[in-house]
XYZ file of C-alpha atoms in Angstrom:
693
model
C 0.485 0.060 0.075
C 1.377 3.606 -0.715
C 3.127 5.085 1.713
C 1.495 8.440 1.978
C 4.039 10.408 4.713
C 6.532 9.665 0.802
C 6.644 11.149 -2.340
C 4.126 9.633 -4.935
C 6.021 9.381 -8.085
C 10.348 9.632 -7.265
C 12.672 9.633 -11.155
C 15.506 8.051 -10.748
C 17.911 10.373 -12.428
C 20.336 6.760 -13.420
C 21.216 3.433 -15.069
C 22.064 -0.225 -14.666
C 22.536 -1.306 -11.339
C 21.976 1.317 -9.143
C 19.259 2.523 -10.864
C 17.496 -0.816 -10.604
C 17.826 -1.206 -6.689
C 16.880 2.326 -6.037
C 13.815 1.040 -7.839
C 13.311 -2.257 -5.908
C 13.204 -0.103 -2.881
C 10.275 2.589 -4.067
C 8.688 -0.093 -5.083
C 8.240 -1.719 -1.467
C 7.683 2.390 -0.172
C 4.896 1.960 -2.592
C 6.010 4.707 -4.862
C 6.099 4.996 -8.070
C 9.596 4.812 -9.758
C 10.459 6.550 -13.046
C 13.333 5.990 -14.941
C 15.487 7.558 -17.493
C 16.950 6.666 -20.726
C 18.913 6.809 -23.687
C 18.896 6.291 -26.973
C 21.358 3.212 -26.116
C 19.534 1.600 -23.003
C 15.844 2.374 -24.098
C 15.836 -2.072 -23.547
C 17.861 -1.339 -20.581
C 16.682 -3.359 -17.446
C 16.194 -0.029 -15.411
C 14.017 0.907 -18.452
C 11.899 -2.475 -17.969
C 11.655 -2.607 -14.507
C 9.727 1.239 -13.144
C 6.550 2.448 -13.479
C 7.667 5.132 -16.187
C 10.010 5.628 -18.631
C 11.601 8.878 -19.703
C 13.857 9.714 -23.082
C 16.376 12.236 -21.775
C 17.934 12.033 -25.225
C 21.264 10.584 -27.159
C 23.643 7.840 -26.650
C 26.358 10.640 -25.030
C 26.077 11.725 -21.692
C 26.506 14.731 -21.927
C 23.385 14.692 -23.303
C 21.575 12.583 -21.637
C 22.355 11.363 -17.831
C 24.204 14.429 -17.493
C 21.704 16.292 -18.993
C 20.124 18.460 -16.004
C 17.577 21.065 -17.891
C 16.135 17.511 -19.552
C 15.969 14.999 -15.985
C 13.541 18.799 -14.826
C 11.869 18.042 -17.924
C 11.376 14.318 -16.780
C 9.894 15.158 -13.777
C 7.380 17.378 -15.038
C 5.975 15.691 -17.313
C 5.458 12.531 -14.933
C 4.822 14.513 -11.988
C 7.641 13.414 -10.232
C 8.487 15.055 -6.871
C 11.623 14.053 -6.189
C 14.724 12.453 -8.014
C 17.513 10.070 -6.991
C 20.900 10.405 -8.719
C 21.872 7.193 -7.004
C 25.738 7.322 -7.993
C 27.933 8.181 -11.097
C 27.098 11.293 -12.827
C 24.564 14.099 -11.195
C 25.063 12.413 -7.618
C 27.060 15.516 -6.091
C 26.936 18.496 -8.620
C 25.602 21.068 -6.774
C 24.728 22.822 -10.024
C 22.089 19.955 -10.783
C 21.231 20.353 -6.425
C 20.354 24.171 -6.872
C 18.349 23.456 -10.255
C 15.906 20.910 -8.948
C 15.417 23.178 -5.082
C 14.664 26.437 -7.486
C 11.852 24.205 -9.682
C 10.860 22.844 -6.811
C 11.796 19.231 -6.595
C 13.338 17.408 -4.102
C 16.684 15.910 -3.696
C 17.428 13.067 -2.615
C 20.785 13.564 -1.235
C 22.774 16.544 0.523
C 22.212 20.325 1.161
C 24.082 22.106 -1.577
C 26.614 23.524 1.646
C 27.865 19.856 2.145
C 28.312 19.562 -1.846
C 30.325 22.456 -1.676
C 32.937 22.232 1.305
C 33.479 18.310 0.772
C 33.286 17.848 -3.043
C 36.140 19.699 -2.873
C 39.717 17.845 -1.293
C 41.847 20.673 -0.301
C 38.193 22.790 1.591
C 37.142 19.376 3.140
C 40.351 18.583 4.434
C 41.084 22.069 5.715
C 37.733 21.942 6.764
C 36.595 18.851 8.963
C 40.581 19.033 10.750
C 38.608 22.111 12.820
C 36.410 19.277 14.308
C 38.394 16.501 15.296
C 38.503 14.364 12.375
C 42.465 13.457 11.909
C 43.813 14.620 8.479
C 47.201 12.836 6.841
C 49.854 15.274 6.862
C 50.537 17.454 4.097
C 49.817 21.098 2.517
C 46.475 21.618 1.188
C 45.920 25.836 -0.173
C 44.296 26.685 -2.579
C 45.957 28.210 -5.747
C 49.935 26.811 -4.722
C 52.134 26.790 -7.949
C 54.850 23.946 -8.233
C 57.023 26.062 -6.833
C 55.051 26.547 -4.111
C 54.728 22.707 -3.238
C 58.042 21.850 -4.201
C 59.091 24.320 -1.546
C 56.731 22.723 1.066
C 57.610 18.836 0.108
C 60.116 18.819 3.165
C 58.217 19.645 5.513
C 55.197 16.841 4.201
C 58.234 14.651 4.091
C 59.002 12.054 1.245
C 57.072 9.481 0.137
C 54.989 12.207 -0.655
C 51.475 11.900 -3.195
C 50.309 14.086 -5.334
C 46.802 14.360 -6.176
C 44.329 16.918 -7.985
C 42.024 18.682 -5.715
C 38.846 18.296 -7.816
C 39.213 14.147 -8.790
C 37.739 11.740 -7.799
C 38.162 7.577 -8.370
C 42.536 8.193 -7.626
C 42.817 9.347 -11.133
C 45.131 12.543 -11.369
C 47.399 11.325 -8.325
C 50.990 10.808 -8.090
C 53.780 9.396 -5.644
C 56.992 10.591 -5.216
C 59.516 8.331 -3.964
C 61.980 11.481 -4.743
C 63.198 15.261 -4.428
C 64.422 14.887 -7.433
C 61.465 13.508 -8.963
C 58.561 16.072 -8.088
C 58.897 19.193 -10.273
C 57.987 16.294 -13.624
C 56.021 15.073 -11.270
C 53.431 18.011 -10.864
C 53.853 18.234 -14.296
C 52.201 15.478 -14.772
C 49.712 15.631 -12.698
C 48.468 19.340 -13.139
C 47.639 18.258 -17.482
C 45.919 15.164 -16.149
C 43.610 17.630 -14.049
C 42.819 19.873 -15.728
C 42.242 17.497 -18.598
C 40.197 15.184 -16.315
C 38.216 17.464 -14.552
C 38.363 21.461 -15.923
C 41.186 22.553 -12.686
C 44.221 21.266 -12.233
C 44.575 22.559 -8.569
C 46.955 20.648 -6.719
C 48.023 19.368 -2.975
C 50.616 16.700 -1.599
C 50.197 13.960 1.412
C 52.276 12.090 3.260
C 52.396 8.968 1.273
C 50.628 5.830 4.056
C 52.939 2.980 3.630
C 50.987 0.071 3.067
C 48.118 1.998 3.482
C 44.039 -0.050 3.798
C 41.228 2.364 3.039
C 38.634 1.685 5.030
C 35.194 4.067 5.119
C 32.624 4.361 7.112
C 28.652 4.997 6.643
C 26.581 7.841 8.017
C 23.040 9.145 8.198
C 21.906 11.869 9.271
C 18.261 14.140 9.412
C 16.914 17.094 9.028
C 16.816 17.390 13.081
C 20.874 17.394 14.075
C 20.618 13.161 14.378
C 23.655 12.030 13.023
C 24.616 8.027 13.565
C 27.523 5.814 11.541
C 26.520 2.435 10.443
C 30.191 0.711 11.622
C 32.863 0.385 8.414
C 33.718 -0.842 5.180
C 37.143 -2.328 4.246
C 37.870 -0.969 0.677
C 41.476 -2.213 0.472
C 41.040 -4.045 -2.582
C 41.817 -2.180 -5.203
C 43.069 -1.391 -8.704
C 44.220 2.075 -10.203
C 42.419 3.628 -6.790
C 39.247 1.294 -8.162
C 37.770 -0.615 -5.531
C 37.093 -4.223 -6.534
C 36.590 -6.492 -3.552
C 34.200 -4.916 0.125
C 33.394 -5.956 2.947
C 31.526 -4.942 6.595
C 33.274 -4.573 8.647
C 36.735 -3.894 8.845
C 39.319 -8.037 9.637
C 41.317 -4.326 11.110
C 39.828 -3.007 13.140
C 39.005 -3.142 16.821
C 36.003 -2.304 18.643
C 37.472 0.642 20.323
C 39.181 1.782 16.961
C 35.655 0.870 15.265
C 34.162 3.471 17.977
C 36.188 6.745 17.430
C 36.115 5.903 13.455
C 33.118 6.219 13.878
C 32.793 9.217 16.418
C 34.712 11.358 12.976
C 33.082 9.694 10.421
C 29.667 11.567 11.883
C 31.635 14.582 13.504
C 32.470 15.453 9.308
C 28.742 14.958 8.655
C 27.658 17.352 11.936
C 30.489 19.504 10.486
C 28.756 20.207 7.620
C 25.037 19.862 8.272
C 24.854 16.762 5.976
C 21.373 15.068 5.670
C 20.752 11.979 4.039
C 23.054 8.972 3.633
C 26.699 9.825 3.169
C 29.919 7.876 3.071
C 33.190 9.115 5.279
C 37.193 7.587 3.718
C 39.584 7.158 6.211
C 43.540 6.055 5.187
C 44.621 2.881 7.410
C 48.165 2.397 7.928
C 48.517 -1.526 8.120
C 51.649 -1.083 10.505
C 49.501 1.330 13.163
C 45.306 0.209 12.647
C 45.142 2.527 15.761
C 45.652 5.132 13.915
C 43.482 6.589 11.072
C 42.874 9.976 8.334
C 40.288 11.841 6.975
C 40.269 10.762 3.504
C 36.924 12.389 1.540
C 33.615 12.664 2.106
C 31.717 10.750 -0.981
C 28.181 12.287 -0.771
C 26.002 10.255 -2.049
C 25.626 6.411 -1.951
C 28.635 4.142 -2.844
C 28.501 1.289 -4.797
C 29.563 -0.614 -2.398
C 26.374 0.530 0.116
C 24.613 -3.612 -0.491
C 28.078 -5.322 2.140
C 26.329 -2.778 5.121
C 23.063 -3.123 4.780
C 23.504 -6.846 4.667
C 25.298 -6.371 7.485
C 22.637 -3.821 9.744
C 19.110 -4.612 8.114
C 18.787 -1.489 7.234
C 17.982 0.278 3.908
C 19.922 2.751 3.351
C 17.895 3.730 -0.573
C 14.162 4.029 2.008
C 16.268 5.805 4.886
C 17.140 8.366 2.042
C 13.962 8.953 1.166
C 12.606 8.824 4.307
C 14.861 11.338 5.764
C 14.599 13.692 1.765
C 10.863 13.532 2.764
C 11.153 15.050 6.118
C 11.226 12.828 8.175
C 13.383 11.519 11.388
C 15.702 8.884 12.068
C 14.371 6.676 14.412
C 17.226 4.687 14.728
C 19.535 5.486 17.802
C 23.635 4.322 17.371
C 22.751 2.334 20.293
C 20.326 0.321 17.474
C 23.061 -0.683 14.857
C 24.208 -4.163 15.417
C 27.446 -5.406 13.114
C 26.125 -9.662 11.836
C 28.136 -11.638 10.512
C 30.021 -10.463 7.312
C 29.491 -9.304 4.059
C 31.571 -9.410 0.991
C 30.673 -7.768 -2.523
C 32.698 -8.398 -6.314
C 32.462 -5.715 -8.799
C 31.159 -7.531 -12.131
C 32.842 -4.976 -14.627
C 32.896 -5.725 -18.495
C 36.671 -6.138 -19.810
C 39.374 -8.487 -20.822
C 41.601 -8.807 -16.880
C 43.283 -10.704 -19.294
C 44.569 -8.639 -22.111
C 45.099 -5.581 -19.209
C 41.154 -4.857 -17.712
C 40.447 -3.701 -21.582
C 37.005 -2.440 -21.822
C 34.662 -5.168 -23.802
C 31.578 -5.157 -25.331
C 28.821 -7.260 -27.200
C 25.611 -8.565 -26.926
C 24.171 -10.847 -23.746
C 23.504 -14.426 -25.436
C 23.525 -16.338 -22.628
C 23.159 -15.337 -18.926
C 22.475 -17.326 -14.730
C 23.138 -15.350 -11.800
C 23.926 -16.740 -8.441
C 21.115 -16.840 -5.479
C 20.426 -18.224 -2.893
C 21.356 -18.876 1.501
C 23.302 -15.472 2.573
C 23.527 -14.621 -2.020
C 22.426 -10.503 -3.223
C 22.353 -10.181 -6.787
C 22.221 -6.236 -7.900
C 22.518 -6.145 -11.350
C 21.485 -4.287 -14.879
C 21.679 -8.194 -16.473
C 19.637 -9.375 -19.278
C 19.332 -11.636 -21.685
C 20.181 -10.337 -24.960
C 21.039 -6.849 -23.284
C 23.789 -4.703 -25.990
C 26.456 -3.252 -23.548
C 27.517 -0.712 -25.302
C 31.186 0.639 -24.402
C 29.576 4.055 -23.893
C 29.044 3.810 -20.612
C 30.736 2.488 -17.135
C 31.312 -1.042 -17.238
C 29.884 -2.405 -13.835
C 27.748 -5.084 -15.113
C 26.747 -6.028 -11.014
C 27.144 -6.764 -7.941
C 27.795 -10.336 -6.242
C 27.441 -9.883 -2.383
C 28.010 -12.927 0.036
C 26.777 -12.646 4.340
C 27.652 -15.370 5.969
C 28.101 -15.529 10.174
C 31.666 -15.367 9.653
C 34.220 -14.051 6.871
C 35.944 -17.366 5.711
C 32.228 -18.696 5.080
C 31.106 -15.387 3.529
C 33.835 -15.331 0.903
C 33.451 -18.920 -0.037
C 29.796 -17.783 -0.617
C 31.308 -15.101 -2.182
C 33.423 -17.440 -4.473
C 30.500 -20.338 -4.970
C 28.195 -17.505 -6.664
C 31.045 -16.185 -8.886
C 31.468 -19.201 -10.009
C 27.449 -19.365 -10.870
C 27.780 -16.728 -12.244
C 28.012 -17.176 -16.421
C 27.901 -14.193 -18.912
C 28.366 -15.058 -22.538
C 28.899 -13.170 -25.438
C 31.334 -10.395 -23.949
C 34.408 -10.670 -21.734
C 34.256 -9.726 -17.987
C 36.449 -10.177 -14.747
C 34.503 -12.522 -13.230
C 37.242 -15.743 -13.207
C 40.065 -12.890 -12.136
C 37.046 -12.188 -9.077
C 37.654 -15.621 -7.596
C 41.488 -15.851 -8.250
C 41.637 -12.619 -5.566
C 39.341 -13.842 -3.082
C 41.079 -16.723 -3.124
C 44.384 -15.517 -3.068
C 46.083 -16.937 0.471
C 47.319 -13.407 1.943
C 42.932 -11.699 0.800
C 42.073 -14.731 3.105
C 44.043 -13.980 5.963
C 42.874 -10.331 6.058
C 46.236 -8.741 4.793
C 45.142 -6.170 3.059
C 46.738 -3.149 1.500
C 45.609 -0.692 -1.610
C 48.994 -2.021 -3.776
C 48.145 -5.924 -3.532
C 45.885 -6.329 -6.604
C 48.743 -4.374 -8.766
C 51.573 -6.924 -6.734
C 49.587 -9.973 -7.520
C 47.967 -9.495 -10.946
C 51.076 -10.935 -12.891
C 51.279 -14.033 -10.877
C 47.694 -14.753 -11.502
C 46.757 -18.122 -14.151
C 43.654 -17.447 -15.717
C 41.841 -20.563 -17.607
C 42.710 -21.430 -21.092
C 40.467 -23.287 -22.994
C 41.191 -27.459 -22.583
C 41.616 -29.665 -25.587
C 38.171 -31.343 -24.846
C 36.204 -27.632 -25.433
C 38.418 -26.906 -28.455
C 37.111 -29.685 -29.766
C 33.716 -29.382 -29.211
C 33.938 -25.542 -30.110
C 34.789 -26.418 -33.580
C 32.004 -28.814 -34.285
C 29.457 -25.740 -33.001
C 31.067 -24.006 -35.598
C 31.388 -25.524 -37.994
C 27.448 -26.352 -38.057
C 26.992 -21.773 -37.861
C 28.931 -21.745 -40.840
C 26.334 -23.493 -42.561
C 23.507 -22.900 -40.360
C 23.165 -26.759 -39.424
C 22.297 -28.339 -36.121
C 26.583 -29.134 -34.417
C 25.649 -33.415 -34.478
C 24.054 -33.281 -38.341
C 26.223 -34.536 -40.811
C 24.526 -33.283 -44.194
C 26.335 -29.983 -43.631
C 29.361 -30.634 -41.899
C 32.922 -28.906 -42.980
C 34.505 -32.142 -42.202
C 35.314 -34.227 -45.136
C 32.268 -36.585 -44.371
C 31.119 -38.487 -47.169
C 28.581 -41.825 -47.490
C 30.360 -44.998 -47.087
C 33.721 -43.023 -44.797
C 35.594 -40.536 -44.554
C 37.055 -38.011 -47.563
C 39.580 -35.988 -45.991
C 40.193 -34.831 -43.028
C 39.755 -31.099 -43.316
C 41.435 -28.423 -41.737
C 39.884 -25.131 -39.579
C 41.874 -22.583 -38.026
C 40.151 -21.524 -35.079
C 40.852 -17.637 -32.775
C 41.082 -18.176 -29.672
C 40.311 -15.579 -26.925
C 43.704 -13.468 -27.164
C 46.050 -16.126 -28.682
C 47.255 -16.450 -31.272
C 45.396 -19.769 -34.582
C 45.490 -22.405 -33.573
C 44.498 -25.320 -36.798
C 42.775 -28.162 -36.108
C 41.220 -31.130 -38.678
C 38.054 -32.299 -38.748
C 36.375 -35.699 -39.800
C 33.966 -37.520 -39.013
C 32.887 -41.585 -37.294
C 29.996 -42.009 -38.181
C 27.279 -40.035 -36.494
C 30.120 -38.619 -34.079
C 32.333 -35.982 -35.031
C 36.105 -36.674 -34.497
C 38.164 -33.364 -34.059
C 42.464 -34.147 -33.968
C 44.366 -31.360 -32.098
C 48.407 -31.909 -32.193
C 47.642 -34.917 -33.058
C 45.496 -36.348 -30.730
C 42.189 -37.079 -32.032
C 39.147 -36.030 -29.888
C 35.560 -38.094 -30.295
C 32.915 -35.443 -29.806
C 28.533 -35.806 -29.503
C 26.013 -34.318 -28.274
C 23.415 -33.833 -25.135
C 20.219 -32.811 -26.647
C 19.858 -28.922 -26.049
C 17.899 -28.139 -21.974
C 16.059 -24.308 -21.595
C 18.951 -21.628 -21.361
C 21.795 -24.245 -22.438
C 23.019 -22.781 -25.107
C 23.582 -25.352 -28.034
C 23.072 -28.370 -25.657
C 25.475 -29.729 -23.861
C 29.167 -31.527 -25.707
C 29.978 -35.360 -24.565
C 33.938 -35.386 -24.925
C 35.644 -38.790 -25.088
C 33.118 -40.300 -23.359
C 33.168 -37.468 -20.687
C 29.974 -35.087 -20.333
C 31.896 -31.572 -19.516
C 30.102 -28.644 -17.862
C 31.105 -25.931 -19.801
C 28.064 -24.085 -21.988
C 28.205 -23.355 -25.777
C 26.579 -20.120 -26.452
C 26.639 -18.310 -30.588
C 26.927 -14.888 -31.062
C 27.179 -14.628 -34.673
C 30.047 -16.155 -35.841
C 31.260 -16.046 -32.430
C 31.155 -19.321 -30.060
C 31.212 -18.587 -26.420
C 32.917 -21.046 -23.808
C 31.503 -20.679 -20.038
C 32.035 -22.358 -17.300
C 32.485 -21.475 -13.125
C 32.833 -17.790 -13.943
C 35.545 -18.101 -16.864
C 34.543 -17.119 -20.360
C 35.975 -17.213 -23.696
C 35.502 -16.217 -27.085
C 36.302 -18.775 -30.059
C 35.791 -17.793 -33.295
C 36.230 -20.080 -36.583
C 38.851 -17.778 -39.463
C 37.082 -17.645 -42.348
C 39.390 -18.142 -45.591
C 39.916 -14.859 -46.502
C 41.186 -14.224 -43.903
C 43.455 -17.109 -42.942
C 44.691 -16.026 -45.785
C 45.544 -12.411 -45.055
C 47.000 -14.203 -41.905
C 49.085 -16.229 -44.644
C 50.097 -12.853 -46.489
C 51.068 -10.178 -43.398
C 53.300 -13.938 -41.910
C 54.961 -13.683 -45.530
C 55.043 -9.972 -45.951
C 57.297 -9.324 -42.683
C 60.350 -10.550 -42.421
C 60.177 -13.430 -38.819
C 60.556 -12.030 -35.674
C 59.094 -8.461 -37.450
C 56.554 -7.189 -35.607
C 52.363 -7.266 -37.519
C 52.362 -3.270 -40.031
C 48.514 -3.802 -39.384
C 47.009 -1.609 -36.594
C 44.311 -2.901 -34.714
C 42.335 -1.308 -31.592
C 42.018 -3.702 -28.655
C 38.942 -2.630 -27.721
C 35.639 -1.753 -29.165
C 34.925 2.344 -28.371
C 35.092 5.653 -30.080
C 38.113 7.244 -31.538
C 38.703 10.588 -29.682
C 41.082 11.582 -31.317
C 44.201 11.298 -34.992
C 46.875 12.552 -34.874
C 48.353 11.527 -38.297
C 47.248 11.563 -42.089
C 46.964 8.730 -44.484
C 50.568 9.205 -45.972
C 51.747 10.321 -42.885
C 55.650 8.986 -42.220
C 55.635 7.491 -39.071
C 57.946 6.482 -36.023
C 57.630 3.053 -34.407
C 56.314 3.868 -31.484
C 54.443 6.728 -32.452
C 51.185 7.956 -31.356
C 48.542 7.018 -34.569
C 45.338 7.796 -32.798
C 42.868 7.379 -29.306
C 39.675 5.706 -28.457
C 37.579 6.363 -25.862
C 35.861 3.850 -24.521
C 33.572 2.916 -20.749
C 36.103 5.655 -19.136
C 39.534 4.440 -20.651
C 41.756 5.750 -23.428
C 43.617 3.568 -25.467
C 46.534 5.024 -27.130
C 46.886 2.584 -30.405
C 50.933 3.335 -31.653
C 52.811 2.830 -35.021
C 54.580 -1.213 -34.561
C 57.181 -0.365 -37.236
C 58.200 2.817 -39.217
C 56.953 3.476 -41.912
C 53.993 5.188 -43.830
C 50.411 5.269 -42.264
C 47.771 4.414 -44.547
C 44.526 5.698 -42.080
C 41.186 6.305 -42.519
C 39.485 7.420 -39.366
C 38.125 10.094 -38.162
C 37.403 11.304 -34.629
C 33.945 9.999 -33.843
C 34.236 7.290 -35.565
C 33.264 3.810 -33.625
C 36.094 0.730 -33.687
C 35.289 -2.886 -33.106
C 37.578 -4.582 -30.886
C 40.435 -6.139 -33.278
C 39.296 -3.843 -36.398
C 42.550 -3.293 -38.177
C 42.590 0.775 -38.092
C 45.802 1.411 -39.637
C 48.655 -0.495 -42.171
C 52.255 0.933 -42.058
C 54.135 0.381 -44.670
C 57.278 -0.201 -43.757
C 60.936 0.746 -45.130
C 62.708 -1.562 -46.810
C 65.477 -3.225 -44.416
C 68.652 -0.067 -44.707
C 66.604 2.935 -46.525
C 66.768 6.136 -44.553
C 62.995 7.415 -43.128
C 64.129 11.087 -45.263
C 64.926 10.213 -48.193
C 66.840 13.743 -48.986
C 68.663 12.714 -45.910
C 72.965 12.741 -46.598
C 74.552 9.492 -46.968
C 76.981 9.411 -44.570
C 75.756 9.675 -40.850
C 77.143 12.439 -39.112
C 78.065 11.923 -35.673
C 74.435 13.212 -33.743
C 72.803 9.972 -35.873
C 75.375 8.189 -35.044
C 74.717 8.691 -31.108
C 71.450 6.499 -29.325
C 68.901 8.815 -28.503
């Protein structure tokens, strides 16, 4: 039944899993939910789950989800009295909050004053230091030049950290170990900050060795009541982006938990905070009773579910109730942390290929369920994952009475997660949470970078390759994979005519040749002189092409076709397999002949789908090895495409062009061996030319 004390309708100014999660609570409260969507999200899950949906613009976020005028117009068109911003996009935008206020629409978040103070790292750090909140030693003042910062660095002490005042998510941060490196690092940091945030203001902090990232969830109402709901451990990060989060932290004892919680409440009180917020602290692993304020996030956090799981408090519900003018009915003594919860973020990225963004259509999907398992997801079968937005697809959360049990449950849940049609980081997440140091609670924010080179990613087994070859042969003719009549394996009535060689592209590896023949109704695939007999069990609902029986053993692997690509998924692992066409095989052979053994490939390919941002050369230009040709952006990541050899470039790209993964975007015609790059250059080398560059 509708709660008449709250809003009749709330517009959710976001997309993806967070929009779905907010809509779920609105439905439970009896509040009509309004979704907004861009052209790229017309078929998205949050659009389907909302009571009403409004198109607000084209795919580009600046023209849709960041268009405050379009969102306010959608509120007026649907009668929404309040806006929940989720996280990201406009969630911490002062101008948006002020525009809603001017339009008579409630912003489900803090007041503009809190957004203003806490939205600037220098201002917030200086502000909270006067309210009994410990801060990292450093210098944080507006308008400091590079010379000012260099002069102050000696007092701050090395190693130190350069941080952009307007930044977020770790972007633009630079660690400096030695005084002689500071000047050049400041130049780089200013350039990155200006480009990313439109503000090149920098400040310095002492670099905390073996740091742990611990944050405290707070709730505050409009009547001065402020409580905290314990802390979250967010130390498992890659490039300053959180990957695994848990609550509570295994590091803190009860006394420290009470102290850090009170410091977080003091930070919230200092700006008359209203709603749900998170205060982030750095804690040294060597001295866990010491903690230092980093920043306050004036919104709901991605990792809020772990706090909900251990406290039983619905944070979105309280955001809505507080925004509607209700008082907190929870006292600090009512907050009890029960058990342990761990969250893993599922991203559309290829962990094995350096975490490059991935895109595609979800052709087969299974998400976990069961005791202690929660999944916040935006995924749907048939959903197209665009490179336009953030790569996070879902969050898998596990609760259990103890930390070790929660990690075990999370591992089982991730093993039950199958997403075919694009690469995800699920296998990487399983490797990470089963690391000995993670299991022992020995965490810090640099651990993932140290561990990554030793992670052993799985590859397709010969049995899986054999089964994939049979399916792909059927797909190439439109036939059933078990039917001999349309196969490409040389089958003839009365016996096998000849073995047919087939080249398969398996994941990121080089093409591999297998040979196909037929033995009665059974396919025989020979790999490295080892024959494998392949049969098929009938397909069950949601099982792709059915289950393969290879050499008498039934595989658990699913085989899901997506165009000419076959996706293999099993226990959180996924890998694409594609049969190369005759033209592709010929091109590969010709390219191999065209270059000497061991030479670089003259073809430049985009490693990810995305949008061309810049083109640095023109067709026919002479280029040097390593020269940047163009930049491609996808899912907030920019990747530079460089010349693999010196020569003349053939390129037809323009900014705004869309490219696919592995697409050839340029070709280099290498210089003949011994030919100088500049034909007009002197034939006799000068002393400068002879010396190394």
